[in-house]
mmCIF file with all atom_site columns, C-alpha atoms in Angstrom:
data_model
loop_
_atom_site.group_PDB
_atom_site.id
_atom_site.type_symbol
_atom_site.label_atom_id
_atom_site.label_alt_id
_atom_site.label_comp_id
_atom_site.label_asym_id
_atom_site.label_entity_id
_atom_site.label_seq_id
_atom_site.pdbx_PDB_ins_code
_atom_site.Cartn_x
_atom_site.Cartn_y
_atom_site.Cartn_z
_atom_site.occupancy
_atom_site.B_iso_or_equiv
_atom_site.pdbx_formal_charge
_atom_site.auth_seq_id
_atom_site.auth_comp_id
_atom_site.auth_asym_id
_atom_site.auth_atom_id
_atom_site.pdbx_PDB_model_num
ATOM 1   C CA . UNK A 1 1   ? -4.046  13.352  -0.042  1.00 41.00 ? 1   UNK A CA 1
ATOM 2   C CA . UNK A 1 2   ? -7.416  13.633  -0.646  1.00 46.00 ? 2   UNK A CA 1
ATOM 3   C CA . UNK A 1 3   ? -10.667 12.108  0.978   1.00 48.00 ? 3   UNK A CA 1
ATOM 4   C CA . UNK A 1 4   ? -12.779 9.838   -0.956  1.00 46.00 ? 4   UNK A CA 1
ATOM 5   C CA . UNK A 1 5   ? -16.135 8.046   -0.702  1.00 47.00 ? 5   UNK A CA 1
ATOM 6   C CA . UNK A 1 6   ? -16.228 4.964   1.197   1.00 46.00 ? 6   UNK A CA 1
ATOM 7   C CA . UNK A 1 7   ? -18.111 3.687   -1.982  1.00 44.00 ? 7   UNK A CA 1
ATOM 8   C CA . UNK A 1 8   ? -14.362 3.989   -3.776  1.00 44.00 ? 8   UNK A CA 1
ATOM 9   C CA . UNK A 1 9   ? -13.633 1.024   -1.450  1.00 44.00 ? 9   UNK A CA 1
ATOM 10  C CA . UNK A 1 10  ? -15.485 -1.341  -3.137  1.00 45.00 ? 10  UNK A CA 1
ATOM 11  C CA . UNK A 1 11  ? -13.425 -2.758  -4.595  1.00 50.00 ? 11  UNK A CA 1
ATOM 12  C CA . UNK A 1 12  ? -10.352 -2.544  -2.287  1.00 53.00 ? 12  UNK A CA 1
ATOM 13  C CA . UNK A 1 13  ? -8.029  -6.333  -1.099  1.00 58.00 ? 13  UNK A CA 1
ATOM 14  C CA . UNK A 1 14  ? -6.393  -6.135  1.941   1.00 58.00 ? 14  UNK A CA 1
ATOM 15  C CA . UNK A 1 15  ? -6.994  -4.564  5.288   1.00 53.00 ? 15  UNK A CA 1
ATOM 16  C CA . UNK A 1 16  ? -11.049 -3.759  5.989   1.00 54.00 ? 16  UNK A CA 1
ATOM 17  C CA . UNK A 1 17  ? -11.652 0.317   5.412   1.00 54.00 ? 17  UNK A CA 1
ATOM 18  C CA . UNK A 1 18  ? -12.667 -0.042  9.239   1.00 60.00 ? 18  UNK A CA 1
ATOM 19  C CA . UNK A 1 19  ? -9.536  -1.236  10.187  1.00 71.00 ? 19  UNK A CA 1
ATOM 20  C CA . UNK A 1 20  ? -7.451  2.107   9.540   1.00 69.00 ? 20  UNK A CA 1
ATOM 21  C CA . UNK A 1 21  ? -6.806  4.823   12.046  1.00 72.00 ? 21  UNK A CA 1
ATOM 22  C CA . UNK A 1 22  ? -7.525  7.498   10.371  1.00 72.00 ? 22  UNK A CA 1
ATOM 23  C CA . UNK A 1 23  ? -4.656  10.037  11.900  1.00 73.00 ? 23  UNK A CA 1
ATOM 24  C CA . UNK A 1 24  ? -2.413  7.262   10.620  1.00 84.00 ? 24  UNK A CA 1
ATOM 25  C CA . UNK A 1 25  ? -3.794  6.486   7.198   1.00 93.00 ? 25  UNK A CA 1
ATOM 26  C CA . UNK A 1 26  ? -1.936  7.588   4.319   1.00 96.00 ? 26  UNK A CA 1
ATOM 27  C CA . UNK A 1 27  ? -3.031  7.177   0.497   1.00 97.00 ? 27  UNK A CA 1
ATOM 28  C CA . UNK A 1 28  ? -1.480  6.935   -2.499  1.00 98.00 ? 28  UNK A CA 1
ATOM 29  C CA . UNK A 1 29  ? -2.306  6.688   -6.038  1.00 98.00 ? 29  UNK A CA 1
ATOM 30  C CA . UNK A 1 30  ? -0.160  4.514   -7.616  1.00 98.00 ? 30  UNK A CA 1
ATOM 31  C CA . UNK A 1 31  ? 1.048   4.865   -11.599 1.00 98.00 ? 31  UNK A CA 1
ATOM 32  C CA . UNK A 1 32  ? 1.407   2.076   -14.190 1.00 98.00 ? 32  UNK A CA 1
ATOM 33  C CA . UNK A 1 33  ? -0.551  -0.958  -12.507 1.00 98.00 ? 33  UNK A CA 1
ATOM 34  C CA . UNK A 1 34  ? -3.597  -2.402  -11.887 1.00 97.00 ? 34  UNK A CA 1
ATOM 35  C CA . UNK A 1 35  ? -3.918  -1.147  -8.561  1.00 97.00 ? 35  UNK A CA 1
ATOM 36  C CA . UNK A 1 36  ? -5.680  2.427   -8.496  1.00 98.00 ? 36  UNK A CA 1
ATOM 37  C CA . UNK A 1 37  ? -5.373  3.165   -4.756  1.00 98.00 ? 37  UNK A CA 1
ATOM 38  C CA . UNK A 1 38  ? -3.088  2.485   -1.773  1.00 98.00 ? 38  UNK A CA 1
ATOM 39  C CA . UNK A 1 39  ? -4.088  2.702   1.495   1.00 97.00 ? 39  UNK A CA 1
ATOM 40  C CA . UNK A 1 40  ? -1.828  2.349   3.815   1.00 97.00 ? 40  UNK A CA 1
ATOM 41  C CA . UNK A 1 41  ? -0.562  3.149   7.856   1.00 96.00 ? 41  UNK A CA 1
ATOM 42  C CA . UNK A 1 42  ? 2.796   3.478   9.114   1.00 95.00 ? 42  UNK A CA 1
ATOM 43  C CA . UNK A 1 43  ? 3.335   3.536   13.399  1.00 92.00 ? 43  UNK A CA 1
ATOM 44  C CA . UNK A 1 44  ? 6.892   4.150   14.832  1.00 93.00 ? 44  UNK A CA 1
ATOM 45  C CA . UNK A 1 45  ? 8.432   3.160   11.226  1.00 94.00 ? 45  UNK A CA 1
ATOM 46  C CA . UNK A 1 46  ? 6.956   -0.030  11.136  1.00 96.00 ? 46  UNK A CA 1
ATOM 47  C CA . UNK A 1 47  ? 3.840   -0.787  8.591   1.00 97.00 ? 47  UNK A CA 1
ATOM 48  C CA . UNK A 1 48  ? 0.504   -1.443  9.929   1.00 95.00 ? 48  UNK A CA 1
ATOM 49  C CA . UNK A 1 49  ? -2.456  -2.158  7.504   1.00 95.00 ? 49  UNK A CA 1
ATOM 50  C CA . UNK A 1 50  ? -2.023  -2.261  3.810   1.00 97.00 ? 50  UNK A CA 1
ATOM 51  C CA . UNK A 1 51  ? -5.096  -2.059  1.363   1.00 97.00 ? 51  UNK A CA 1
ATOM 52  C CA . UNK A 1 52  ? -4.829  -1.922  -2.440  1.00 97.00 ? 52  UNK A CA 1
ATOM 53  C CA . UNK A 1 53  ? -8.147  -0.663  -4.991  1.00 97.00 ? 53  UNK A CA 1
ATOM 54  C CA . UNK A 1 54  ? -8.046  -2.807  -7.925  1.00 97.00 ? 54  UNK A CA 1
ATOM 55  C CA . UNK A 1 55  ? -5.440  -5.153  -8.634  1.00 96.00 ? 55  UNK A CA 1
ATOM 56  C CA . UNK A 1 56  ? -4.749  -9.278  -8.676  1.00 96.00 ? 56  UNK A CA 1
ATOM 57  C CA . UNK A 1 57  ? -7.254  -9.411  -5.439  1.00 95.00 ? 57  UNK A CA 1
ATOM 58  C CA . UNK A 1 58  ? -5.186  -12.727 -4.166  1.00 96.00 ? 58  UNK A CA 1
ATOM 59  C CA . UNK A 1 59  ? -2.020  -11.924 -4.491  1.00 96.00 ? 59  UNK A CA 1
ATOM 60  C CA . UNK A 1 60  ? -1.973  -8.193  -2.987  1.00 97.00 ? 60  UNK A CA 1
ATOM 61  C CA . UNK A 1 61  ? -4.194  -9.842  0.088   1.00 97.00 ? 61  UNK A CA 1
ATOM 62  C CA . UNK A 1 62  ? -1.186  -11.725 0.711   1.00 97.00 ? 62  UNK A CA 1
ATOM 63  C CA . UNK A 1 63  ? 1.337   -8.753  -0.098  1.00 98.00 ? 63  UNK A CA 1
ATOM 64  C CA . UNK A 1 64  ? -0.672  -6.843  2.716   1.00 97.00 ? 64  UNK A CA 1
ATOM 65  C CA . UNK A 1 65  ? -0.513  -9.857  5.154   1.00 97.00 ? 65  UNK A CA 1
ATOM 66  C CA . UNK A 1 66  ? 2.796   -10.460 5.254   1.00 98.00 ? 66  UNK A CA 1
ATOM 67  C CA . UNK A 1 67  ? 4.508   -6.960  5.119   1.00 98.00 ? 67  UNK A CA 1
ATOM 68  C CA . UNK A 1 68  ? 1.868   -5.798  8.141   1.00 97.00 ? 68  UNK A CA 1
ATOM 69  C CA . UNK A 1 69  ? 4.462   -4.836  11.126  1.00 97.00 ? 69  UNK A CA 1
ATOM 70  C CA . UNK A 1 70  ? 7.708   -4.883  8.946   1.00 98.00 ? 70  UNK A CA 1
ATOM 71  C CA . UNK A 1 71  ? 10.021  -2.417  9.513   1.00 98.00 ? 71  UNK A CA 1
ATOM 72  C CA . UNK A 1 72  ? 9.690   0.003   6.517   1.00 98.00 ? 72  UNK A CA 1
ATOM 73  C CA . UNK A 1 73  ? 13.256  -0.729  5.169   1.00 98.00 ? 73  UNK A CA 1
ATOM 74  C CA . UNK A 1 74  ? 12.703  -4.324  5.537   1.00 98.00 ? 74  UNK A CA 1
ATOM 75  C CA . UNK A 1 75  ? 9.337   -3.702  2.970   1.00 98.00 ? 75  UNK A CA 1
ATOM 76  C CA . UNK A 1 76  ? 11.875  -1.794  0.524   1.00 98.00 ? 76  UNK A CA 1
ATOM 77  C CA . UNK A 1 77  ? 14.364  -4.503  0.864   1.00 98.00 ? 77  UNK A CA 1
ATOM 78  C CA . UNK A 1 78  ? 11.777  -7.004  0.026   1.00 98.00 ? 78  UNK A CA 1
ATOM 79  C CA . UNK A 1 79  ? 9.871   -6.051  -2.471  1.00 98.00 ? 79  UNK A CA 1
ATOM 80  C CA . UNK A 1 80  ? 11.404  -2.406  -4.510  1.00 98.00 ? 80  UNK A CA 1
ATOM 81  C CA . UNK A 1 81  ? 12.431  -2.878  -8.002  1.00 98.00 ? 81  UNK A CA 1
ATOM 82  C CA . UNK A 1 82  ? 9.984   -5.816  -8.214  1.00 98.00 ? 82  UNK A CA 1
ATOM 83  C CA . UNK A 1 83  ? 7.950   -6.157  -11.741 1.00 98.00 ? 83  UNK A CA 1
ATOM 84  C CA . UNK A 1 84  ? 5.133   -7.656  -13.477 1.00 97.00 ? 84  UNK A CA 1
ATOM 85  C CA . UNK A 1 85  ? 4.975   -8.959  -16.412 1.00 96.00 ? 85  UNK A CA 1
ATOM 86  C CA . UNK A 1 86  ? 6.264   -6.251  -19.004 1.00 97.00 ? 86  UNK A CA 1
ATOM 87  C CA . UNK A 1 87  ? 5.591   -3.733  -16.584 1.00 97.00 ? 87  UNK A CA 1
ATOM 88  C CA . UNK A 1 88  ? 8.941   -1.080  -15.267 1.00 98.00 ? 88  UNK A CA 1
ATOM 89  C CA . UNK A 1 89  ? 7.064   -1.639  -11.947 1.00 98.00 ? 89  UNK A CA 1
ATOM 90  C CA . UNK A 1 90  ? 4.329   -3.635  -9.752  1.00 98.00 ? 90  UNK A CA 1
ATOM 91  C CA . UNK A 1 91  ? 1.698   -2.959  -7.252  1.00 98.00 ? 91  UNK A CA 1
ATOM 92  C CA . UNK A 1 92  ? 4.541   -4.029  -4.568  1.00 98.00 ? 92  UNK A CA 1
ATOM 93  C CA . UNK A 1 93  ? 7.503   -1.782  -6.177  1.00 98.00 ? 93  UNK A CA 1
ATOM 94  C CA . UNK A 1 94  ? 4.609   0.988   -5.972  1.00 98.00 ? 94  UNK A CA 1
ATOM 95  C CA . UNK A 1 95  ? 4.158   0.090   -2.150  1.00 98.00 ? 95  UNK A CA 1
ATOM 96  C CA . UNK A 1 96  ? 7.627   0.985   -1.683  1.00 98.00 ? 96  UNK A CA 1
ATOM 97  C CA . UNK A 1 97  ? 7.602   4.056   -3.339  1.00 98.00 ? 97  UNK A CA 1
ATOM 98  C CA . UNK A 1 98  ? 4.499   5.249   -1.389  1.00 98.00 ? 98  UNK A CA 1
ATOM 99  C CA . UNK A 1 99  ? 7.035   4.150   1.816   1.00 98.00 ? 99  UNK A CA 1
ATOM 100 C CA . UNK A 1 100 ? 10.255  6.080   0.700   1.00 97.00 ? 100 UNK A CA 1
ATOM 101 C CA . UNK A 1 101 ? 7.783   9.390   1.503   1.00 95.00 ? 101 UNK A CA 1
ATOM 102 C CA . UNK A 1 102 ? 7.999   7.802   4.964   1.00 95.00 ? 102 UNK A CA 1
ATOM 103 C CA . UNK A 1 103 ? 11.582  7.813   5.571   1.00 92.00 ? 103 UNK A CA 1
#
């Protein structure tokens, strides 16, 4: 993906921009919800920090919490095919199809 300002942050819930290893980090731009922007790393096929631009600031904090060292097929399990409100899809469902790239 592409590199972006630290200023694009700003904005971001979740995991501090600090916390990321960078060889690790992978982005993703997610289509249809609030969100604009997942950041995201994955280590031995288990997911470390989460961090979503934009978005219900609350509730994707505690997405990112709790799916932090899941296995990724637990994470799809969980939360793919999830929706919100009259929405085909959710900032979690979009998560999981940043993930799939990963398996």
């Amino acid at each position: 993906m592409r590199d972006l300002p630290m200023s694009f942050f700003s904005g971001c819930t979740g995991a501090a921009s600090g916390d990321f290893d960078s060889s690790l980090t992978s982005e993703f731009l997610p289509q249809g919800v609030c969100s604009k922007l997942i950041r995201y790393e994955v280590r031995d096929g288990k997911l470390g920090h989460v961090q979503f631009t934009g978005g219900c600031d609350g509730n994707l904090k505690a997405i990112a919490a709790l799916v932090r060292g899941m296995d990724l097929p637990d994470v799809l399990e969980r939360l793919e095919g999830i929706t919100c409100g009259k929405k085909s899809t959710s900032c979690a469902d979009q998560l999981c199809r940043a993930l799939r790239r990963h398996l």
